[in-house]
Each structure stands twice: as C-alpha cells, then as structure tokens.
C-alpha cells in the first residue's frame, strides 16, 4: 500500500492497495491521519470503520511483511 500524506483527523483521504485491480474483489481501503489509521471495506464504505493508532498500524504492517518474507523463503527452499 502506498499511503497519501496524512490529513486532518476530520477529513481522511481513503486509498486502496496498489495490488487492487479495481474489479471489486476482496479489498479494503485505508486512510491515514496525523494520529490514526483507519480501515474499511471497499464495498461497504458506509459501514463502521476500524481506527487504530498509527504506531499499532505500523507494527501490524511490519509483522505482515516479515511473515510474507518468511513464507516466501520457505517456499523457495522446498523447491530446490
């Protein structure tokens, strides 16, 4: 995901992952503000939003990246 510059907490700018193909698949939208990151279902933007502190969001994304890297490395070792 490539976040936009933080905006004020009252007017977040929503964005989708660069991996999203725009065909309405399984996708979420995120918005970063000065203090929080919010996540919502891209197909139901009127529904409730999950909002967490930016520090928690950064930790979450880093954990996902590390897990993906470990899984990719393990798959590469099995193919040899």
PDB file of N, CA, C and O in Angstrom:
ATOM      1  N   UNK A   1       0.831  -1.170   0.000  1.00  0.00           N
ATOM      2  CA  UNK A   1       0.000   0.000   0.000  1.00  0.00           C
ATOM      3  C   UNK A   1       0.879   1.238   0.000  1.00  0.00           C
ATOM      4  O   UNK A   1       1.916   1.260   0.630  1.00  0.00           O
ATOM      5  N   UNK A   2       0.423   2.242  -0.678  1.00  0.00           N
ATOM      6  CA  UNK A   2       1.172   3.484  -0.681  1.00  0.00           C
ATOM      7  C   UNK A   2       0.281   4.585  -0.123  1.00  0.00           C
ATOM      8  O   UNK A   2      -0.594   5.090  -0.806  1.00  0.00           O
ATOM      9  N   UNK A   3       0.495   4.948   1.146  1.00  0.00           N
ATOM     10  CA  UNK A   3      -0.400   5.911   1.776  1.00  0.00           C
ATOM     11  C   UNK A   3      -0.214   7.320   1.248  1.00  0.00           C
ATOM     12  O   UNK A   3       0.863   7.713   0.837  1.00  0.00           O
ATOM     13  N   UNK A   4      -1.306   8.083   1.279  1.00  0.00           N
ATOM     14  CA  UNK A   4      -1.231   9.508   0.978  1.00  0.00           C
ATOM     15  C   UNK A   4      -0.625  10.213   2.173  1.00  0.00           C
ATOM     16  O   UNK A   4      -0.515   9.657   3.254  1.00  0.00           O
ATOM     17  N   UNK A   5      -0.253  11.445   1.990  1.00  0.00           N
ATOM     18  CA  UNK A   5       0.241  12.234   3.117  1.00  0.00           C
ATOM     19  C   UNK A   5      -0.856  12.344   4.158  1.00  0.00           C
ATOM     20  O   UNK A   5      -2.032  12.405   3.806  1.00  0.00           O
ATOM     21  N   UNK A   6      -0.489  12.345   5.438  1.00  0.00           N
ATOM     22  CA  UNK A   6      -1.512  12.461   6.472  1.00  0.00           C
ATOM     23  C   UNK A   6      -2.355  13.711   6.287  1.00  0.00           C
ATOM     24  O   UNK A   6      -1.874  14.747   5.836  1.00  0.00           O
ATOM     25  N   UNK A   7      -3.614  13.579   6.619  1.00  0.00           N
ATOM     26  CA  UNK A   7      -4.541  14.705   6.548  1.00  0.00           C
ATOM     27  C   UNK A   7      -5.061  14.973   7.939  1.00  0.00           C
ATOM     28  O   UNK A   7      -4.704  14.296   8.888  1.00  0.00           O
ATOM     29  N   UNK A   8      -5.938  15.922   8.069  1.00  0.00           N
ATOM     30  CA  UNK A   8      -6.517  16.192   9.381  1.00  0.00           C
ATOM     31  C   UNK A   8      -7.394  15.009   9.788  1.00  0.00           C
ATOM     32  O   UNK A   8      -7.914  14.289   8.938  1.00  0.00           O
ATOM     33  N   UNK A   9      -7.585  14.829  11.076  1.00  0.00           N
ATOM     34  CA  UNK A   9      -8.391  13.717  11.570  1.00  0.00           C
ATOM     35  C   UNK A   9      -9.840  13.813  11.122  1.00  0.00           C
ATOM     36  O   UNK A   9     -10.539  12.822  11.043  1.00  0.00           O
ATOM     37  N   UNK A  10     -10.325  15.012  10.800  1.00  0.00           N
ATOM     38  CA  UNK A  10     -11.726  15.157  10.422  1.00  0.00           C
ATOM     39  C   UNK A  10     -11.976  14.903   8.936  1.00  0.00           C
ATOM     40  O   UNK A  10     -13.108  14.713   8.536  1.00  0.00           O
ATOM     41  N   UNK A  11     -10.933  14.885   8.093  1.00  0.00           N
ATOM     42  CA  UNK A  11     -11.098  14.683   6.658  1.00  0.00           C
ATOM     43  C   UNK A  11     -10.055  13.709   6.112  1.00  0.00           C
ATOM     44  O   UNK A  11      -9.139  14.110   5.397  1.00  0.00           O
ATOM     45  N   UNK A  12     -10.181  12.432   6.430  1.00  0.00           N
ATOM     46  CA  UNK A  12      -9.183  11.470   5.937  1.00  0.00           C
ATOM     47  C   UNK A  12      -9.299  11.269   4.425  1.00  0.00           C
ATOM     48  O   UNK A  12     -10.380  11.414   3.844  1.00  0.00           O
ATOM     49  N   UNK A  13      -8.195  10.951   3.789  1.00  0.00           N
ATOM     50  CA  UNK A  13      -8.169  10.619   2.366  1.00  0.00           C
ATOM     51  C   UNK A  13      -8.024   9.104   2.256  1.00  0.00           C
ATOM     52  O   UNK A  13      -7.017   8.540   2.685  1.00  0.00           O
ATOM     53  N   UNK A  14      -9.029   8.437   1.689  1.00  0.00           N
ATOM     54  CA  UNK A  14      -9.039   6.980   1.583  1.00  0.00           C
ATOM     55  C   UNK A  14      -8.252   6.535   0.367  1.00  0.00           C
ATOM     56  O   UNK A  14      -8.272   7.177  -0.673  1.00  0.00           O
ATOM     57  N   UNK A  15      -7.544   5.404   0.488  1.00  0.00           N
ATOM     58  CA  UNK A  15      -6.789   4.838  -0.632  1.00  0.00           C
ATOM     59  C   UNK A  15      -6.876   3.320  -0.590  1.00  0.00           C
ATOM     60  O   UNK A  15      -7.163   2.734   0.447  1.00  0.00           O
ATOM     61  N   UNK A  16      -6.629   2.700  -1.741  1.00  0.00           N
ATOM     62  CA  UNK A  16      -6.613   1.233  -1.844  1.00  0.00           C
ATOM     63  C   UNK A  16      -5.201   0.762  -2.134  1.00  0.00           C
ATOM     64  O   UNK A  16      -4.374   1.509  -2.627  1.00  0.00           O
ATOM     65  N   UNK A  17      -4.986  -0.495  -1.887  1.00  0.00           N
ATOM     66  CA  UNK A  17      -3.701  -1.101  -2.180  1.00  0.00           C
ATOM     67  C   UNK A  17      -3.376  -0.975  -3.662  1.00  0.00           C
ATOM     68  O   UNK A  17      -4.258  -1.051  -4.519  1.00  0.00           O
ATOM     69  N   UNK A  18      -2.103  -0.825  -3.962  1.00  0.00           N
ATOM     70  CA  UNK A  18      -1.680  -0.818  -5.364  1.00  0.00           C
ATOM     71  C   UNK A  18      -1.873  -2.198  -5.985  1.00  0.00           C
ATOM     72  O   UNK A  18      -1.856  -2.333  -7.199  1.00  0.00           O
ATOM     73  N   UNK A  19      -2.076  -3.225  -5.162  1.00  0.00           N
ATOM     74  CA  UNK A  19      -2.323  -4.576  -5.664  1.00  0.00           C
ATOM     75  C   UNK A  19      -3.782  -4.793  -6.044  1.00  0.00           C
ATOM     76  O   UNK A  19      -4.131  -5.793  -6.633  1.00  0.00           O
ATOM     77  N   UNK A  20      -4.649  -3.855  -5.689  1.00  0.00           N
ATOM     78  CA  UNK A  20      -6.067  -3.964  -6.016  1.00  0.00           C
ATOM     79  C   UNK A  20      -6.258  -3.737  -7.509  1.00  0.00           C
ATOM     80  O   UNK A  20      -5.732  -2.793  -8.080  1.00  0.00           O
ATOM     81  N   UNK A  21      -7.056  -4.591  -8.134  1.00  0.00           N
ATOM     82  CA  UNK A  21      -7.249  -4.461  -9.580  1.00  0.00           C
ATOM     83  C   UNK A  21      -8.466  -3.609  -9.929  1.00  0.00           C
ATOM     84  O   UNK A  21      -8.776  -3.420 -11.089  1.00  0.00           O
ATOM     85  N   UNK A  22      -9.188  -3.113  -8.944  1.00  0.00           N
ATOM     86  CA  UNK A  22     -10.333  -2.256  -9.208  1.00  0.00           C
ATOM     87  C   UNK A  22     -11.574  -2.998  -9.686  1.00  0.00           C
ATOM     88  O   UNK A  22     -12.557  -2.384 -10.073  1.00  0.00           O
ATOM     89  N   UNK A  23     -11.550  -4.323  -9.684  1.00  0.00           N
ATOM     90  CA  UNK A  23     -12.680  -5.105 -10.174  1.00  0.00           C
ATOM     91  C   UNK A  23     -13.689  -5.424  -9.074  1.00  0.00           C
ATOM     92  O   UNK A  23     -14.576  -6.233  -9.271  1.00  0.00           O
ATOM     93  N   UNK A  24     -13.533  -4.814  -7.910  1.00  0.00           N
ATOM     94  CA  UNK A  24     -14.490  -5.029  -6.832  1.00  0.00           C
ATOM     95  C   UNK A  24     -14.256  -6.292  -6.046  1.00  0.00           C
ATOM     96  O   UNK A  24     -15.154  -6.822  -5.428  1.00  0.00           O
ATOM     97  N   UNK A  25     -13.029  -6.788  -6.029  1.00  0.00           N
ATOM     98  CA  UNK A  25     -12.710  -8.008  -5.300  1.00  0.00           C
ATOM     99  C   UNK A  25     -12.566  -7.762  -3.813  1.00  0.00           C
ATOM    100  O   UNK A  25     -13.056  -6.778  -3.270  1.00  0.00           O
ATOM    101  N   UNK A  26     -11.886  -8.659  -3.167  1.00  0.00           N
ATOM    102  CA  UNK A  26     -11.660  -8.592  -1.729  1.00  0.00           C
ATOM    103  C   UNK A  26     -10.651  -7.490  -1.437  1.00  0.00           C
ATOM    104  O   UNK A  26      -9.463  -7.698  -1.538  1.00  0.00           O
ATOM    105  N   UNK A  27     -11.118  -6.309  -1.087  1.00  0.00           N
ATOM    106  CA  UNK A  27     -10.216  -5.185  -0.900  1.00  0.00           C
ATOM    107  C   UNK A  27     -10.678  -4.329   0.268  1.00  0.00           C
ATOM    108  O   UNK A  27     -11.864  -4.228   0.545  1.00  0.00           O
ATOM    109  N   UNK A  28      -9.720  -3.717   0.924  1.00  0.00           N
ATOM    110  CA  UNK A  28     -10.021  -2.742   1.962  1.00  0.00           C
ATOM    111  C   UNK A  28      -9.448  -1.402   1.540  1.00  0.00           C
ATOM    112  O   UNK A  28      -8.571  -1.321   0.686  1.00  0.00           O
ATOM    113  N   UNK A  29      -9.966  -0.365   2.134  1.00  0.00           N
ATOM    114  CA  UNK A  29      -9.436   0.974   1.936  1.00  0.00           C
ATOM    115  C   UNK A  29      -8.871   1.451   3.268  1.00  0.00           C
ATOM    116  O   UNK A  29      -9.375   1.095   4.330  1.00  0.00           O
ATOM    117  N   UNK A  30      -7.825   2.249   3.190  1.00  0.00           N
ATOM    118  CA  UNK A  30      -7.185   2.787   4.379  1.00  0.00           C
ATOM    119  C   UNK A  30      -7.124   4.302   4.278  1.00  0.00           C
ATOM    120  O   UNK A  30      -7.117   4.856   3.177  1.00  0.00           O
ATOM    121  N   UNK A  31      -7.061   4.933   5.418  1.00  0.00           N
ATOM    122  CA  UNK A  31      -6.888   6.385   5.495  1.00  0.00           C
ATOM    123  C   UNK A  31      -5.971   6.686   6.662  1.00  0.00           C
ATOM    124  O   UNK A  31      -6.181   6.189   7.770  1.00  0.00           O
ATOM    125  N   UNK A  32      -4.954   7.472   6.408  1.00  0.00           N
ATOM    126  CA  UNK A  32      -4.028   7.878   7.466  1.00  0.00           C
ATOM    127  C   UNK A  32      -4.262   9.334   7.813  1.00  0.00           C
ATOM    128  O   UNK A  32      -4.402  10.174   6.928  1.00  0.00           O
ATOM    129  N   UNK A  33      -4.313   9.604   9.096  1.00  0.00           N
ATOM    130  CA  UNK A  33      -4.400  10.976   9.584  1.00  0.00           C
ATOM    131  C   UNK A  33      -3.154  11.242  10.419  1.00  0.00           C
ATOM    132  O   UNK A  33      -2.246  10.408  10.462  1.00  0.00           O
ATOM    133  N   UNK A  34      -3.126  12.357  11.086  1.00  0.00           N
ATOM    134  CA  UNK A  34      -1.962  12.701  11.896  1.00  0.00           C
ATOM    135  C   UNK A  34      -1.710  11.703  13.019  1.00  0.00           C
ATOM    136  O   UNK A  34      -0.574  11.483  13.414  1.00  0.00           O
ATOM    137  N   UNK A  35      -2.765  11.072  13.519  1.00  0.00           N
ATOM    138  CA  UNK A  35      -2.622  10.228  14.703  1.00  0.00           C
ATOM    139  C   UNK A  35      -3.127   8.796  14.547  1.00  0.00           C
ATOM    140  O   UNK A  35      -2.771   7.936  15.343  1.00  0.00           O
ATOM    141  N   UNK A  36      -3.964   8.542  13.531  1.00  0.00           N
ATOM    142  CA  UNK A  36      -4.598   7.232  13.427  1.00  0.00           C
ATOM    143  C   UNK A  36      -4.608   6.740  12.000  1.00  0.00           C
ATOM    144  O   UNK A  36      -4.528   7.513  11.055  1.00  0.00           O
ATOM    145  N   UNK A  37      -4.760   5.417  11.849  1.00  0.00           N
ATOM    146  CA  UNK A  37      -5.001   4.793  10.554  1.00  0.00           C
ATOM    147  C   UNK A  37      -6.339   4.087  10.641  1.00  0.00           C
ATOM    148  O   UNK A  37      -6.601   3.360  11.592  1.00  0.00           O
ATOM    149  N   UNK A  38      -7.166   4.324   9.645  1.00  0.00           N
ATOM    150  CA  UNK A  38      -8.495   3.718   9.608  1.00  0.00           C
ATOM    151  C   UNK A  38      -8.582   2.751   8.445  1.00  0.00           C
ATOM    152  O   UNK A  38      -7.960   2.960   7.403  1.00  0.00           O
ATOM    153  N   UNK A  39      -9.371   1.691   8.628  1.00  0.00           N
ATOM    154  CA  UNK A  39      -9.543   0.660   7.605  1.00  0.00           C
ATOM    155  C   UNK A  39     -11.035   0.403   7.456  1.00  0.00           C
ATOM    156  O   UNK A  39     -11.767   0.332   8.450  1.00  0.00           O
ATOM    157  N   UNK A  40     -11.481   0.261   6.186  1.00  0.00           N
ATOM    158  CA  UNK A  40     -12.889  -0.046   5.930  1.00  0.00           C
ATOM    159  C   UNK A  40     -12.993  -0.973   4.728  1.00  0.00           C
ATOM    160  O   UNK A  40     -12.071  -1.077   3.915  1.00  0.00           O
ATOM    161  N   UNK A  41     -14.129  -1.628   4.620  1.00  0.00           N
ATOM    162  CA  UNK A  41     -14.427  -2.496   3.491  1.00  0.00           C
ATOM    163  C   UNK A  41     -14.699  -1.619   2.278  1.00  0.00           C
ATOM    164  O   UNK A  41     -15.549  -0.735   2.314  1.00  0.00           O
ATOM    165  N   UNK A  42     -14.000  -1.851   1.174  1.00  0.00           N
ATOM    166  CA  UNK A  42     -14.157  -1.005  -0.008  1.00  0.00           C
ATOM    167  C   UNK A  42     -15.531  -1.148  -0.652  1.00  0.00           C
ATOM    168  O   UNK A  42     -15.970  -0.261  -1.377  1.00  0.00           O
ATOM    169  N   UNK A  43     -16.206  -2.264  -0.387  1.00  0.00           N
ATOM    170  CA  UNK A  43     -17.528  -2.482  -0.984  1.00  0.00           C
ATOM    171  C   UNK A  43     -18.658  -1.962  -0.102  1.00  0.00           C
ATOM    172  O   UNK A  43     -19.804  -1.978  -0.503  1.00  0.00           O
ATOM    173  N   UNK A  44     -18.337  -1.521   1.098  1.00  0.00           N
ATOM    174  CA  UNK A  44     -19.368  -1.070   2.034  1.00  0.00           C
ATOM    175  C   UNK A  44     -18.863   0.145   2.793  1.00  0.00           C
ATOM    176  O   UNK A  44     -18.712   0.120   4.008  1.00  0.00           O
ATOM    177  N   UNK A  45     -18.580   1.223   2.062  1.00  0.00           N
ATOM    178  CA  UNK A  45     -17.944   2.370   2.697  1.00  0.00           C
ATOM    179  C   UNK A  45     -18.819   3.101   3.705  1.00  0.00           C
ATOM    180  O   UNK A  45     -18.343   3.928   4.453  1.00  0.00           O
ATOM    181  N   UNK A  46     -20.097   2.792   3.773  1.00  0.00           N
ATOM    182  CA  UNK A  46     -20.969   3.405   4.765  1.00  0.00           C
ATOM    183  C   UNK A  46     -21.000   2.664   6.084  1.00  0.00           C
ATOM    184  O   UNK A  46     -21.610   3.130   7.048  1.00  0.00           O
ATOM    185  N   UNK A  47     -20.357   1.518   6.150  1.00  0.00           N
ATOM    186  CA  UNK A  47     -20.357   0.709   7.373  1.00  0.00           C
ATOM    187  C   UNK A  47     -19.288   1.204   8.339  1.00  0.00           C
ATOM    188  O   UNK A  47     -18.481   2.052   8.002  1.00  0.00           O
ATOM    189  N   UNK A  48     -19.269   0.648   9.563  1.00  0.00           N
ATOM    190  CA  UNK A  48     -18.287   1.098  10.553  1.00  0.00           C
ATOM    191  C   UNK A  48     -16.841   0.952  10.063  1.00  0.00           C
ATOM    192  O   UNK A  48     -16.527   0.109   9.230  1.00  0.00           O
ATOM    193  N   UNK A  49     -15.995   1.785  10.619  1.00  0.00           N
ATOM    194  CA  UNK A  49     -14.579   1.854  10.274  1.00  0.00           C
ATOM    195  C   UNK A  49     -13.761   1.411  11.475  1.00  0.00           C
ATOM    196  O   UNK A  49     -14.069   1.770  12.610  1.00  0.00           O
ATOM    197  N   UNK A  50     -12.710   0.624  11.235  1.00  0.00           N
ATOM    198  CA  UNK A  50     -11.771   0.278  12.295  1.00  0.00           C
ATOM    199  C   UNK A  50     -10.673   1.343  12.294  1.00  0.00           C
ATOM    200  O   UNK A  50     -10.061   1.605  11.260  1.00  0.00           O
ATOM    201  N   UNK A  51     -10.447   1.964  13.426  1.00  0.00           N
ATOM    202  CA  UNK A  51      -9.460   3.029  13.529  1.00  0.00           C
ATOM    203  C   UNK A  51      -8.507   2.714  14.671  1.00  0.00           C
ATOM    204  O   UNK A  51      -8.938   2.451  15.796  1.00  0.00           O
ATOM    205  N   UNK A  52      -7.208   2.729  14.371  1.00  0.00           N
ATOM    206  CA  UNK A  52      -6.199   2.378  15.375  1.00  0.00           C
ATOM    207  C   UNK A  52      -5.068   3.410  15.346  1.00  0.00           C
ATOM    208  O   UNK A  52      -4.866   4.089  14.343  1.00  0.00           O
ATOM    209  N   UNK A  53      -4.304   3.512  16.441  1.00  0.00           N
ATOM    210  CA  UNK A  53      -3.173   4.440  16.455  1.00  0.00           C
ATOM    211  C   UNK A  53      -2.159   4.079  15.358  1.00  0.00           C
ATOM    212  O   UNK A  53      -1.952   2.906  15.039  1.00  0.00           O
ATOM    213  N   UNK A  54      -1.514   5.097  14.796  1.00  0.00           N
ATOM    214  CA  UNK A  54      -0.538   4.862  13.731  1.00  0.00           C
ATOM    215  C   UNK A  54       0.590   3.923  14.153  1.00  0.00           C
ATOM    216  O   UNK A  54       1.065   3.129  13.349  1.00  0.00           O
ATOM    217  N   UNK A  55       1.008   3.994  15.405  1.00  0.00           N
ATOM    218  CA  UNK A  55       2.089   3.114  15.854  1.00  0.00           C
ATOM    219  C   UNK A  55       1.661   1.645  15.805  1.00  0.00           C
ATOM    220  O   UNK A  55       2.449   0.783  15.426  1.00  0.00           O
ATOM    221  N   UNK A  56       0.423   1.362  16.163  1.00  0.00           N
ATOM    222  CA  UNK A  56      -0.083  -0.008  16.104  1.00  0.00           C
ATOM    223  C   UNK A  56      -0.206  -0.475  14.654  1.00  0.00           C
ATOM    224  O   UNK A  56       0.104  -1.626  14.329  1.00  0.00           O
ATOM    225  N   UNK A  57      -0.643   0.417  13.755  1.00  0.00           N
ATOM    226  CA  UNK A  57      -0.765   0.069  12.337  1.00  0.00           C
ATOM    227  C   UNK A  57       0.612  -0.264  11.749  1.00  0.00           C
ATOM    228  O   UNK A  57       0.765  -1.244  11.032  1.00  0.00           O
ATOM    229  N   UNK A  58       1.612   0.535  12.079  1.00  0.00           N
ATOM    230  CA  UNK A  58       2.968   0.298  11.573  1.00  0.00           C
ATOM    231  C   UNK A  58       3.486  -1.050  12.049  1.00  0.00           C
ATOM    232  O   UNK A  58       4.058  -1.817  11.268  1.00  0.00           O
ATOM    233  N   UNK A  59       3.273  -1.371  13.299  1.00  0.00           N
ATOM    234  CA  UNK A  59       3.694  -2.667  13.841  1.00  0.00           C
ATOM    235  C   UNK A  59       2.978  -3.807  13.121  1.00  0.00           C
ATOM    236  O   UNK A  59       3.598  -4.815  12.766  1.00  0.00           O
ATOM    237  N   UNK A  60       1.696  -3.668  12.871  1.00  0.00           N
ATOM    238  CA  UNK A  60       0.902  -4.675  12.172  1.00  0.00           C
ATOM    239  C   UNK A  60       1.437  -4.911  10.759  1.00  0.00           C
ATOM    240  O   UNK A  60       1.659  -6.049  10.337  1.00  0.00           O
ATOM    241  N   UNK A  61       1.663  -3.842  10.010  1.00  0.00           N
ATOM    242  CA  UNK A  61       2.156  -3.968   8.629  1.00  0.00           C
ATOM    243  C   UNK A  61       3.546  -4.594   8.600  1.00  0.00           C
ATOM    244  O   UNK A  61       3.833  -5.459   7.770  1.00  0.00           O
ATOM    245  N   UNK A  62       4.413  -4.207   9.522  1.00  0.00           N
ATOM    246  CA  UNK A  62       5.752  -4.801   9.581  1.00  0.00           C
ATOM    247  C   UNK A  62       5.678  -6.298   9.874  1.00  0.00           C
ATOM    248  O   UNK A  62       6.420  -7.086   9.288  1.00  0.00           O
ATOM    249  N   UNK A  63       4.778  -6.702  10.753  1.00  0.00           N
ATOM    250  CA  UNK A  63       4.608  -8.124  11.064  1.00  0.00           C
ATOM    251  C   UNK A  63       4.118  -8.890   9.842  1.00  0.00           C
ATOM    252  O   UNK A  63       4.576 -10.005   9.572  1.00  0.00           O
ATOM    253  N   UNK A  64       3.194  -8.316   9.080  1.00  0.00           N
ATOM    254  CA  UNK A  64       2.719  -8.963   7.859  1.00  0.00           C
ATOM    255  C   UNK A  64       3.847  -9.139   6.852  1.00  0.00           C
ATOM    256  O   UNK A  64       3.997 -10.194   6.232  1.00  0.00           O
ATOM    257  N   UNK A  65       4.648  -8.109   6.677  1.00  0.00           N
ATOM    258  CA  UNK A  65       5.774  -8.177   5.736  1.00  0.00           C
ATOM    259  C   UNK A  65       6.762  -9.254   6.149  1.00  0.00           C
ATOM    260  O   UNK A  65       7.238 -10.020   5.321  1.00  0.00           O
ATOM    261  N   UNK A  66       7.077  -9.320   7.436  1.00  0.00           N
ATOM    262  CA  UNK A  66       8.025 -10.326   7.919  1.00  0.00           C
ATOM    263  C   UNK A  66       7.477 -11.733   7.714  1.00  0.00           C
ATOM    264  O   UNK A  66       8.197 -12.640   7.313  1.00  0.00           O
ATOM    265  N   UNK A  67       6.201 -11.931   7.980  1.00  0.00           N
ATOM    266  CA  UNK A  67       5.572 -13.237   7.788  1.00  0.00           C
ATOM    267  C   UNK A  67       5.621 -13.635   6.322  1.00  0.00           C
ATOM    268  O   UNK A  67       5.935 -14.768   5.978  1.00  0.00           O
ATOM    269  N   UNK A  68       5.312 -12.688   5.430  1.00  0.00           N
ATOM    270  CA  UNK A  68       5.332 -12.967   3.996  1.00  0.00           C
ATOM    271  C   UNK A  68       6.744 -13.325   3.535  1.00  0.00           C
ATOM    272  O   UNK A  68       6.926 -14.273   2.774  1.00  0.00           O
ATOM    273  N   UNK A  69       7.735 -12.609   4.028  1.00  0.00           N
ATOM    274  CA  UNK A  69       9.114 -12.896   3.644  1.00  0.00           C
ATOM    275  C   UNK A  69       9.541 -14.283   4.120  1.00  0.00           C
ATOM    276  O   UNK A  69      10.194 -15.025   3.387  1.00  0.00           O
ATOM    277  N   UNK A  70       9.153 -14.649   5.351  1.00  0.00           N
ATOM    278  CA  UNK A  70       9.495 -15.982   5.869  1.00  0.00           C
ATOM    279  C   UNK A  70       8.817 -17.072   5.044  1.00  0.00           C
ATOM    280  O   UNK A  70       9.418 -18.082   4.712  1.00  0.00           O
ATOM    281  N   UNK A  71       7.557 -16.874   4.697  1.00  0.00           N
ATOM    282  CA  UNK A  71       6.829 -17.864   3.898  1.00  0.00           C
ATOM    283  C   UNK A  71       7.438 -17.984   2.502  1.00  0.00           C
ATOM    284  O   UNK A  71       7.573 -19.086   1.968  1.00  0.00           O
ATOM    285  N   UNK A  72       7.805 -16.875   1.911  1.00  0.00           N
ATOM    286  CA  UNK A  72       8.416 -16.898   0.571  1.00  0.00           C
ATOM    287  C   UNK A  72       9.752 -17.621   0.610  1.00  0.00           C
ATOM    288  O   UNK A  72      10.055 -18.404  -0.287  1.00  0.00           O
ATOM    289  N   UNK A  73      10.528 -17.384   1.632  1.00  0.00           N
ATOM    290  CA  UNK A  73      11.822 -18.052   1.758  1.00  0.00           C
ATOM    291  C   UNK A  73      11.647 -19.547   1.945  1.00  0.00           C
ATOM    292  O   UNK A  73      12.357 -20.353   1.356  1.00  0.00           O
ATOM    293  N   UNK A  74      10.663 -19.943   2.756  1.00  0.00           N
ATOM    294  CA  UNK A  74      10.400 -21.367   2.993  1.00  0.00           C
ATOM    295  C   UNK A  74       9.941 -22.046   1.709  1.00  0.00           C
ATOM    296  O   UNK A  74      10.359 -23.174   1.413  1.00  0.00           O
ATOM    297  N   UNK A  75       9.119 -21.404   0.915  1.00  0.00           N
ATOM    298  CA  UNK A  75       8.672 -21.984  -0.343  1.00  0.00           C
ATOM    299  C   UNK A  75       9.837 -22.138  -1.308  1.00  0.00           C
ATOM    300  O   UNK A  75       9.934 -23.134  -2.008  1.00  0.00           O
ATOM    301  N   UNK A  76      10.729 -21.174  -1.332  1.00  0.00           N
ATOM    302  CA  UNK A  76      11.898 -21.251  -2.208  1.00  0.00           C
ATOM    303  C   UNK A  76      12.820 -22.397  -1.825  1.00  0.00           C
ATOM    304  O   UNK A  76      13.396 -23.067  -2.686  1.00  0.00           O
ATOM    305  N   UNK A  77      12.958 -22.680  -0.560  1.00  0.00           N
ATOM    306  CA  UNK A  77      13.827 -23.764  -0.084  1.00  0.00           C
ATOM    307  C   UNK A  77      13.212 -25.123  -0.438  1.00  0.00           C
ATOM    308  O   UNK A  77      13.929 -26.058  -0.746  1.00  0.00           O
ATOM    309  N   UNK A  78      11.913 -25.241  -0.415  1.00  0.00           N
ATOM    310  CA  UNK A  78      11.268 -26.516  -0.723  1.00  0.00           C
ATOM    311  C   UNK A  78      11.377 -26.852  -2.197  1.00  0.00           C
ATOM    312  O   UNK A  78      11.331 -28.009  -2.586  1.00  0.00           O
ATOM    313  N   UNK A  79      11.474 -25.864  -3.059  1.00  0.00           N
ATOM    314  CA  UNK A  79      11.529 -26.097  -4.491  1.00  0.00           C
ATOM    315  C   UNK A  79      12.880 -26.587  -4.951  1.00  0.00           C
ATOM    316  O   UNK A  79      13.028 -27.064  -6.064  1.00  0.00           O
ATOM    317  N   UNK A  80      13.886 -26.441  -4.153  1.00  0.00           N
ATOM    318  CA  UNK A  80      15.241 -26.829  -4.572  1.00  0.00           C
ATOM    319  C   UNK A  80      15.439 -28.302  -4.555  1.00  0.00           C
ATOM    320  O   UNK A  80      14.907 -29.111  -4.001  1.00  0.00           O
TER     321      UNK A  80
END
